[in-house]
């Protein structure tokens, strides 16, 4: 896999006008991993997003160890306690309050993250793989296959996706796996379209022609020459799509058609808290903040990946500190 | 033009086919319509009256023939034909979407221009974060927060319902945040593209004021991608209104769909979905026509 790093995208196909002006050109170029770490350290918002997502992922994976209370255990004495309520017997306080069943809101959020993130990532992985493979086939072989695939893509693009998902989930009944599957089926076209467009432009390039002329097979050309270049645009797209998918799952669960109890996601927690808007504000506030921060971090990170993997804008992140002031004054 | 129209019809037909087969083969319509505690005899009786024991293609043919006559079936919940119920709700949905666009589009253009004029300034960064926040916020959660603040705490506006102007404010704001974020990003990037072009330099060299150059030269040329996205967002509004209408008790097609789902009213569900889809497809069609009008390079044959 090391040869498929993000750096290859920029190195194989430099765009015209990619040469950065100013003092950066002269600087020796360190290896790619180091470059990206340095670029990340330079962009504070992206760094904060990456840290937040990393912490969230860890908390979700290690939920049983991280969560201060059992998310399923409550008690009628603990109903709707406001945030920062002391817990009995010296246990960890209820920092974010408790719900109508007396369950700890923070622990429920941590366990809810498991479902919300799992749905986001799993459904993007499915739709992304499916869409990229179909896009590669359409763009590389063209002809009747391409016509057929793109006709389906256009058709489905015209569908209202939330609506389609609603009806399908109504017929199937909700639940984690069904939500993942339905969201994947409604979003694969996005990847197919981007991939096809990219392959069409790459197919005519000199390096594909060169590979063909030395007798490389179609599979080898697609896997070794086209796919690595495709990686960064698809990564950007997939990151944005994880955010969109998490938001859509929240909407579906809020309407009661997505995740079903006893499973819980942030969207479902908002649905359950809705009846208590007047009496327990924390129930409708914190799950939404969790969704917002997660989606915002993903969006910021996607913007950063796009800027750093694009050679035209990358130099802004890699220039020496001293040059910053000069550029900002421009 | 004819091809474009044919595409719209094709999309609608495709959706009808998907909705029909999803409800008729993934789920059993008789069971979807009856409450879970219904007995086996009740299910069978309903199957007979609805003709559900016929082959699926026969049922599909009958369904399509009825649709062609404008017959969407009778609502089980209200015992009247489904189509008039749905058509009754269309104006409210369009009203909410219209107000939302009227709020979000001018604001988006303003924010986008402000940040494009001085790239990487403080204003630009603030606008970028604001627009990304708009894209990252669950609209129904924003709605809940608005209810919490303006209806519950401050008691300035009603929590839900329909009527005077005060009812539309909160749902429109909740819906406006996302299109505002998305459109302002595109305004920014397409303005930046245009400002690097030769005619802008020419206009400046002629001694035109910066304001004239931006408003009358650049923005006009940057309009095409902006209009395309605005159309997409208008379609997304009709799609997303389902959640906001439900939250605010707004009497549109979206809340009707959810109520029909709660009451397991299959004909009404199908009619609502098709009504929303017709609105979305029409919006897409109109945008494409505008697009062909203002850009001489686009031609529909």
XYZ file of C-alpha atoms in Angstrom:
631
model
C 0.000 0.000 0.000
C 2.854 2.410 0.608
C 3.144 3.211 -3.070
C -0.474 4.280 -3.110
C 0.036 7.173 -0.714
C -1.638 10.464 -1.352
C 1.574 11.970 -2.567
C 1.496 9.989 -5.796
C -1.561 11.848 -7.007
C 0.324 15.080 -7.147
C 3.604 13.635 -8.352
C 2.332 11.634 -11.307
C 0.135 14.253 -12.839
C 1.271 17.754 -11.990
C -1.143 20.355 -13.273
C 0.068 23.177 -15.449
C 0.850 26.178 -13.301
C 1.470 24.005 -10.296
C 4.913 25.456 -9.674
C 4.560 27.442 -6.480
C 5.798 30.989 -6.648
C 8.001 32.426 -3.939
C 10.605 30.867 -1.739
C 9.012 27.411 -1.450
C 10.491 26.070 -4.658
C 13.994 26.208 -3.329
C 13.152 24.380 -0.102
C 14.128 20.693 -0.128
C 11.048 18.456 -0.303
C 10.779 16.039 2.619
C 8.918 12.723 2.205
C 5.177 12.800 1.942
C 4.021 11.599 5.374
C 6.131 14.253 7.056
C 4.806 16.884 4.664
C 1.217 16.134 5.565
C 1.877 16.114 9.298
C 3.579 19.495 9.003
C 0.743 20.858 6.879
C -1.764 19.634 9.453
C 0.102 21.316 12.287
C -0.007 24.555 10.289
C -3.806 24.598 9.897
C -5.260 24.925 13.383
C -8.881 24.282 12.433
C -8.014 21.109 10.536
C -5.783 19.978 13.405
C -8.576 20.529 15.915
C -10.984 18.608 13.659
C -8.594 15.692 13.305
C -8.029 15.558 17.071
C -11.744 15.735 17.799
C -12.539 12.928 15.364
C -9.707 10.785 16.706
C -10.948 11.220 20.290
C -14.523 10.532 19.247
C -13.517 7.358 17.430
C -11.521 6.146 20.434
C -14.407 6.939 22.795
C -16.842 5.071 20.529
C -14.614 2.018 20.147
C -13.743 1.824 23.850
C -17.197 2.935 25.024
C -17.506 0.332 27.828
C -14.304 1.657 29.396
C -14.821 5.344 28.626
C -18.487 5.799 29.557
C -18.835 6.771 33.234
C -22.170 4.935 33.671
C -24.096 2.052 32.161
C -26.111 3.714 29.332
C -29.021 1.305 29.803
C -29.341 1.589 33.590
C -31.441 4.313 35.047
C -33.725 4.759 37.980
C -36.939 6.599 38.601
C -35.242 8.665 41.301
C -32.854 10.007 38.694
C -35.430 11.139 36.103
C -34.470 14.234 34.061
C -31.706 15.460 36.333
C -30.073 18.643 34.985
C -26.392 18.643 33.942
C -23.745 18.551 36.677
C -25.938 16.627 39.101
C -23.889 14.846 41.762
C -24.086 11.063 41.644
C -24.783 9.020 44.736
C -21.973 7.123 46.456
C -19.137 9.212 45.024
C -19.666 7.973 41.444
C -18.853 10.156 38.472
C -21.347 13.106 38.379
C -24.030 13.290 35.673
C -22.133 15.923 33.685
C -24.716 16.242 30.916
C -27.739 15.332 33.025
C -30.022 12.310 32.764
C -32.956 11.326 30.544
C -36.604 10.575 31.456
C -35.585 7.032 32.463
C -32.777 8.310 34.636
C -30.000 7.152 32.306
C -26.755 9.130 32.125
C -26.841 11.414 29.055
C -23.050 11.474 28.541
C -22.814 7.673 28.535
C -25.732 7.441 26.144
C -24.010 9.948 23.840
C -20.822 7.860 23.851
C -22.716 4.682 23.033
C -24.856 6.579 20.497
C -21.626 7.640 18.761
C -20.982 3.975 18.033
C -24.145 3.652 15.958
C -24.021 7.101 14.358
C -20.377 6.680 13.279
C -20.817 3.041 12.266
C -23.744 3.951 10.035
C -21.818 6.871 8.533
C -18.605 4.988 7.804
C -20.083 1.599 6.840
C -22.593 3.070 4.432
C -19.948 5.304 2.825
C -17.590 2.342 2.502
C -20.300 0.317 0.757
C -21.585 3.016 -1.566
C -18.053 4.276 -2.242
C -16.727 0.864 -3.257
C -19.733 0.123 -5.407
C -19.782 3.578 -7.020
C -16.026 3.689 -7.696
C -15.997 0.222 -9.288
C -18.938 1.071 -11.557
C -17.424 4.461 -12.365
C -14.101 2.822 -13.297
C -15.853 0.339 -15.576
C -17.978 3.027 -17.211
C -15.094 5.424 -17.733
C -12.537 2.870 -18.887
C -14.575 0.648 -21.203
C -17.146 3.242 -22.320
C -19.595 2.125 -25.006
C -22.831 0.381 -24.086
C -21.801 -0.413 -20.482
C -21.026 3.249 -19.880
C -24.335 4.340 -21.425
C -26.273 1.940 -19.265
C -24.520 2.807 -15.991
C -24.751 6.542 -16.555
C -28.416 6.286 -17.527
C -29.120 4.636 -14.171
C -27.005 7.272 -12.398
C -28.913 10.121 -14.051
C -32.220 8.502 -13.266
C -31.407 7.987 -9.618
C -29.911 11.478 -9.314
C -33.393 12.797 -10.084
C -34.879 10.842 -7.178
C -35.434 12.638 -3.891
C -33.018 10.564 -1.790
C -34.456 11.160 1.684
C -37.919 10.340 0.386
C -36.800 7.133 -1.297
C -35.004 6.085 1.880
C -38.122 6.841 3.917
C -40.362 4.650 1.793
C -37.898 1.769 1.603
C -37.355 1.821 5.379
C -41.108 1.942 5.912
C -41.479 -1.236 3.869
C -38.452 -2.996 5.381
C -38.728 -1.747 8.950
C -35.743 0.155 10.410
C -32.647 -1.094 12.190
C -28.911 -0.496 11.927
C -28.098 -2.755 8.985
C -31.104 -1.762 6.944
C -30.294 1.933 7.440
C -26.686 1.343 6.341
C -27.811 -0.548 3.251
C -30.541 1.904 2.258
C -28.259 4.935 2.663
C -25.589 3.190 0.584
C -28.053 2.394 -2.191
C -29.265 6.006 -2.326
C -25.775 7.557 -2.553
C -23.540 5.362 -4.769
C -24.177 7.477 -7.889
C -22.166 10.379 -6.520
C -18.967 8.314 -6.564
C -19.726 6.717 -9.925
C -20.070 10.128 -11.518
C -16.875 11.589 -10.067
C -14.872 8.429 -10.823
C -16.080 8.205 -14.405
C -15.272 11.842 -15.122
C -11.813 11.379 -13.668
C -11.100 8.151 -15.558
C -12.209 9.728 -18.828
C -9.657 12.491 -18.398
C -6.885 10.115 -17.263
C -7.495 7.561 -19.977
C -6.092 9.833 -22.670
C -3.042 10.785 -20.633
C 0.507 9.949 -21.666
C 1.185 7.578 -18.785
C -1.792 5.365 -19.603
C -0.745 5.310 -23.250
C 2.782 4.410 -22.190
C 1.512 1.569 -19.989
C -0.630 0.257 -22.819
C 2.257 0.371 -25.266
C 4.465 -1.768 -23.015
C 1.638 -4.319 -22.892
C 0.085 -3.745 -19.454
C -3.298 -5.404 -18.983
C -6.448 -3.343 -18.447
C -6.620 -4.522 -14.872
C -3.050 -3.512 -14.195
C -3.579 -0.078 -15.743
C -6.726 0.526 -13.708
C -5.302 -0.740 -10.421
C -1.743 0.569 -10.671
C -2.037 3.707 -12.748
C -5.526 5.168 -12.501
C -6.716 4.158 -9.032
C -3.838 5.788 -7.099
C -4.561 9.134 -8.749
C -8.221 8.763 -7.985
C -7.575 8.266 -4.296
C -7.452 11.882 -3.179
C -10.613 13.169 -4.918
C -12.496 10.113 -3.658
C -11.160 10.575 -0.123
C -12.395 14.164 -0.119
C -15.779 13.110 -1.431
C -16.078 10.204 1.009
C -15.245 12.449 3.981
C -17.994 14.868 2.984
C -20.362 11.965 2.433
C -19.767 10.557 5.928
C -20.986 13.896 7.289
C -24.026 13.895 4.995
C -24.845 10.288 5.873
C -24.671 10.948 9.618
C -27.056 13.880 9.142
C -29.446 11.795 7.020
C -29.419 8.938 9.519
C -30.265 11.462 12.243
C -33.224 12.746 10.210
C -34.505 9.227 9.516
C -34.147 8.185 13.143
C -35.790 11.424 14.272
C -38.809 10.503 12.145
C -38.858 7.061 13.769
C -37.923 5.179 10.595
C -34.189 4.744 11.153
C -32.436 3.217 14.146
C -34.861 1.374 16.425
C -34.629 0.961 20.212
C -32.947 -0.646 22.112
C -30.178 0.553 19.764
C -29.641 4.268 20.018
C -28.129 6.951 17.833
C -27.852 10.713 18.234
C -30.840 11.252 15.951
C -32.979 8.867 17.966
C -31.916 10.574 21.208
C -33.148 13.881 19.761
C -36.449 12.238 18.847
C -36.821 10.917 22.391
C -35.906 14.278 23.903
C -38.342 16.197 21.704
C -41.242 15.761 24.108
C -39.212 17.358 26.903
C -38.226 20.620 25.160
C -39.975 22.639 27.839
C -38.732 20.687 30.845
C -35.322 19.199 30.007
C -33.389 21.364 27.505
C -30.240 19.216 27.748
C -31.931 16.239 26.106
C -32.420 18.098 22.824
C -29.215 20.119 23.019
C -26.246 17.768 23.483
C -26.973 15.090 20.824
C -27.377 17.893 18.269
C -24.078 19.460 19.318
C -22.440 16.053 18.909
C -23.826 15.768 15.368
C -22.787 19.334 14.545
C -19.214 18.965 15.823
C -18.732 15.642 14.042
C -20.095 16.855 10.710
C -18.215 20.159 10.976
C -14.923 18.378 11.716
C -15.425 16.084 8.730
C -16.197 19.050 6.471
C -13.179 21.038 7.684
C -10.935 18.021 7.298
C -12.223 17.370 3.776
C -11.450 20.961 2.832
C -7.956 20.548 4.203
C -7.335 17.262 2.349
C -8.520 18.880 -0.860
C -6.220 21.857 -0.430
C -3.184 19.795 0.545
C -3.468 17.149 -2.158
C -3.988 19.777 -4.851
C -0.541 20.948 -5.952
C -1.920 24.369 -6.867
C -2.959 25.169 -3.314
C -0.614 22.870 -1.383
C 2.262 25.312 -1.255
C 0.254 27.616 1.012
C 0.478 25.008 3.722
C 4.132 24.199 3.211
C 5.774 27.562 2.864
C 8.251 28.585 5.552
C 6.687 30.508 8.441
C 8.409 33.751 7.484
C 6.742 33.846 4.092
C 3.271 33.829 5.619
C 3.143 37.517 6.416
C 4.329 38.465 2.939
C 1.635 36.369 1.286
C -1.157 37.548 3.518
C -0.285 41.132 2.668
C -0.808 40.512 -1.026
C -35.956 20.469 -24.931
C -38.135 17.453 -25.721
C -35.322 15.210 -24.519
C -35.061 17.134 -21.282
C -38.801 16.817 -20.738
C -38.671 13.107 -21.538
C -35.953 12.738 -18.903
C -38.204 14.316 -16.250
C -41.080 12.012 -17.139
C -38.688 9.075 -17.076
C -37.463 9.989 -13.580
C -41.031 10.188 -12.303
C -41.963 6.872 -13.882
C -38.853 5.310 -12.381
C -39.833 6.575 -8.948
C -43.386 5.251 -9.301
C -42.014 1.849 -10.291
C -39.578 1.819 -7.343
C -42.244 2.882 -4.840
C -44.683 0.293 -6.165
C -42.257 -2.608 -6.100
C -40.747 -1.628 -2.759
C -44.143 -1.605 -1.058
C -45.531 -4.591 -2.970
C -42.615 -6.991 -3.003
C -40.227 -5.940 -0.199
C -43.133 -5.426 2.134
C -46.566 -7.002 2.071
C -49.042 -4.153 1.433
C -51.809 -5.882 3.364
C -49.555 -6.140 6.409
C -48.168 -2.639 5.859
C -51.729 -1.303 5.907
C -53.082 -3.219 8.890
C -52.020 -2.777 12.467
C -49.485 -5.338 13.698
C -52.087 -7.059 15.893
C -54.356 -7.869 12.889
C -55.341 -11.524 12.557
C -54.457 -13.769 9.631
C -58.110 -13.727 8.429
C -58.144 -9.921 8.364
C -54.948 -9.898 6.309
C -56.400 -12.428 3.857
C -59.675 -10.507 3.572
C -57.817 -7.317 2.767
C -55.672 -9.164 0.244
C -58.804 -10.310 -1.545
C -60.509 -6.919 -1.651
C -57.357 -5.211 -2.902
C -56.623 -7.906 -5.473
C -53.239 -8.616 -3.905
C -53.412 -12.315 -4.778
C -53.089 -11.520 -8.484
C -49.652 -11.823 -10.118
C -47.476 -8.791 -9.296
C -47.340 -7.615 -12.925
C -51.142 -7.665 -13.211
C -51.310 -5.570 -10.044
C -48.701 -3.193 -11.438
C -50.624 -2.811 -14.705
C -53.808 -2.044 -12.817
C -51.976 0.461 -10.598
C -50.449 2.283 -13.584
C -53.785 2.361 -15.444
C -55.413 3.933 -12.389
C -52.588 6.469 -12.035
C -53.000 7.448 -15.675
C -56.619 8.327 -14.897
C -55.472 10.398 -11.923
C -56.756 7.794 -9.497
C -54.271 7.308 -6.651
C -56.637 5.124 -4.679
C -58.669 5.966 -1.617
C -57.038 7.065 1.604
C -57.699 4.419 4.246
C -57.418 6.944 7.039
C -59.739 9.642 5.634
C -61.943 7.453 3.399
C -61.712 9.866 0.467
C -59.573 9.824 -2.708
C -55.910 10.434 -1.870
C -55.062 12.920 -4.612
C -57.225 15.885 -3.468
C -55.930 15.524 0.106
C -52.372 15.787 -1.179
C -53.045 18.651 -3.612
C -54.599 20.553 -0.721
C -51.252 20.481 1.083
C -49.028 21.517 -1.827
C -49.374 25.322 -1.415
C -48.160 25.223 2.208
C -45.034 23.280 1.242
C -44.273 25.621 -1.656
C -44.872 28.664 0.582
C -42.356 27.445 3.172
C -39.772 26.594 0.498
C -40.300 29.980 -1.176
C -39.799 31.963 2.039
C -36.715 29.893 2.847
C -35.146 30.611 -0.532
C -36.038 34.298 -0.316
C -34.142 34.455 2.996
C -31.170 32.252 2.219
C -30.196 33.119 -1.366
C -29.596 36.897 -1.018
C -27.753 36.260 2.227
C -25.623 33.564 0.573
C -24.693 35.830 -2.342
C -23.777 38.627 0.061
C -21.594 36.373 2.254
C -19.951 34.744 -0.767
C -19.088 38.072 -2.392
C -17.746 39.507 0.858
C -15.386 36.580 1.303
C -14.343 36.435 -2.367
C -13.424 40.125 -2.463
C -10.746 39.636 0.186
C -9.609 36.030 0.049
C -7.959 34.738 3.227
C -8.940 37.838 5.199
C -10.596 37.531 8.585
C -14.010 38.069 6.954
C -13.311 35.253 4.514
C -12.393 32.866 7.301
C -15.448 33.746 9.350
C -17.722 33.244 6.323
C -16.071 29.889 5.566
C -16.641 28.608 9.099
C -20.220 29.952 9.155
C -21.065 28.297 5.839
C -19.477 24.989 6.851
C -21.463 25.144 10.089
C -24.606 25.625 8.022
C -23.803 22.547 5.985
C -23.000 20.524 9.129
C -26.100 21.339 11.163
C -29.042 18.956 11.288
C -31.913 21.254 10.266
C -34.407 19.643 12.628
C -32.014 20.137 15.542
C -31.622 23.815 14.647
C -35.428 23.900 14.621
C -35.525 22.358 18.109
C -33.010 24.924 19.368
C -35.032 27.782 17.832
C -38.188 26.440 19.509
C -36.317 26.168 22.792
C -35.022 29.744 22.600
C -37.696 31.804 20.834
C -40.857 29.875 21.639
C -40.249 28.283 25.038
C -37.850 30.691 26.763
C -38.586 34.073 25.186
C -42.151 33.279 24.075
C -41.765 35.592 21.079
C -43.019 33.154 18.447
C -45.388 30.168 18.333
C -43.847 26.689 18.631
C -45.864 25.280 15.764
C -48.833 25.724 13.508
C -49.856 27.671 10.459
C -51.299 31.115 9.922
C -49.771 34.587 9.947
C -46.183 35.541 9.264
C -45.064 34.681 12.816
C -45.581 30.961 12.108
C -43.239 30.785 9.128
C -40.244 32.483 10.784
C -38.784 29.584 12.778
C -39.237 26.772 10.209
C -37.855 29.017 7.464
C -34.741 29.887 9.492
C -34.207 26.218 10.364
C -34.376 25.299 6.686
C -32.421 28.311 5.397
C -29.149 27.614 7.182
C -28.001 24.748 4.986
C -28.697 26.251 1.524
C -27.130 29.489 2.755
C -23.938 27.620 3.626
C -23.741 25.621 0.416
C -24.613 28.468 -1.932
C -22.241 30.964 -0.300
C -19.355 28.529 -0.799
C -20.123 28.284 -4.502
C -20.598 32.046 -4.809
C -17.167 32.496 -3.270
C -15.356 29.997 -5.482
C -17.016 31.040 -8.732
C -16.405 34.715 -7.934
C -12.749 33.944 -7.300
C -12.549 32.126 -10.643
C -14.087 35.027 -12.502
C -12.018 37.710 -10.778
C -8.859 36.223 -12.156
C -10.036 36.660 -15.720
C -8.949 39.246 -18.265
C -12.183 41.177 -18.572
C -12.039 42.103 -14.901
C -8.599 43.627 -15.380
C -9.910 45.454 -18.455
C -12.862 46.843 -16.523
C -10.564 48.018 -13.759
C -8.149 49.506 -16.262
C -10.999 51.496 -17.768
C -11.244 53.157 -14.404
C -14.506 51.593 -13.271
C -15.100 51.565 -9.560
C -14.477 48.306 -7.699
C -18.154 48.088 -6.722
C -19.291 48.330 -10.362
C -16.753 45.719 -11.444
C -17.906 43.271 -8.806
C -21.639 43.781 -9.040
C -22.117 44.245 -12.783
C -19.249 42.362 -14.347
C -18.055 39.546 -12.137
C -21.243 38.511 -10.360
C -23.139 38.348 -13.645
C -20.633 35.937 -15.101
C -20.385 33.921 -11.907
C -24.166 33.422 -11.903
C -24.363 30.153 -13.828
C -22.919 27.752 -11.251
C -24.770 29.695 -8.557
C -28.129 29.195 -10.268
C -27.442 25.498 -10.805
C -26.718 24.951 -7.136
C -29.608 27.161 -6.026
C -31.883 24.879 -8.036
C -30.409 21.777 -6.419
C -30.939 23.357 -3.027
C -34.537 24.271 -3.852
C -35.144 20.621 -4.726
C -33.377 19.520 -1.536
C -35.615 21.892 0.453
C -38.742 20.126 -0.769
C -37.099 16.812 0.101
C -35.898 17.938 3.537
C -39.095 19.765 4.390
C -40.515 16.407 5.513
C -38.629 16.649 8.804
C -39.126 20.359 9.428
C -42.842 20.218 8.601
C -43.223 17.365 11.088
C -41.311 19.251 13.770
C -43.270 22.493 13.382
C -46.667 20.962 12.601
C -46.601 22.770 9.262
C -49.553 21.506 7.173
C -47.620 20.612 4.018
C -47.170 17.439 2.001
C -44.190 16.366 4.118
C -46.061 16.070 7.390
C -48.914 14.386 5.496
C -46.467 11.730 4.333
C -45.287 11.070 7.887
C -48.848 10.966 9.215
C -49.790 8.564 6.421
C -46.830 6.364 7.375
C -47.876 6.404 11.039
C -51.418 5.384 10.021
C -50.163 2.805 7.513
C -52.183 4.494 4.779
C -50.462 3.120 1.679
C -52.421 4.976 -1.055
C -51.861 8.272 0.738
C -48.141 7.492 1.205
C -47.750 6.804 -2.502
C -49.680 9.918 -3.503
C -47.594 12.143 -1.166
C -44.292 10.730 -2.397
C -45.300 11.242 -6.014
C -46.514 14.795 -5.278
C -43.200 15.759 -3.669
C -41.299 14.086 -6.509
C -43.316 16.022 -9.106
C -42.421 19.282 -7.348
C -38.736 18.375 -7.240
C -38.604 17.253 -10.859
C -40.377 20.461 -11.910
C -37.858 22.595 -10.016
C -34.983 20.764 -11.711
C -36.606 21.225 -15.092
C -37.185 24.948 -14.571
C -33.579 25.451 -13.467
C -32.298 23.697 -16.569
C -34.481 25.897 -18.757
C -33.245 29.077 -17.054
C -29.753 27.765 -17.506
C -30.269 27.307 -21.269
C -31.708 30.794 -21.427
C -28.820 32.663 -19.853
C -25.963 30.575 -21.196
C -25.890 30.505 -24.979
C -23.525 27.520 -24.865
C -26.225 25.233 -23.480
C -28.717 24.016 -26.052
C -31.535 21.528 -25.645
C -32.749 19.865 -28.772
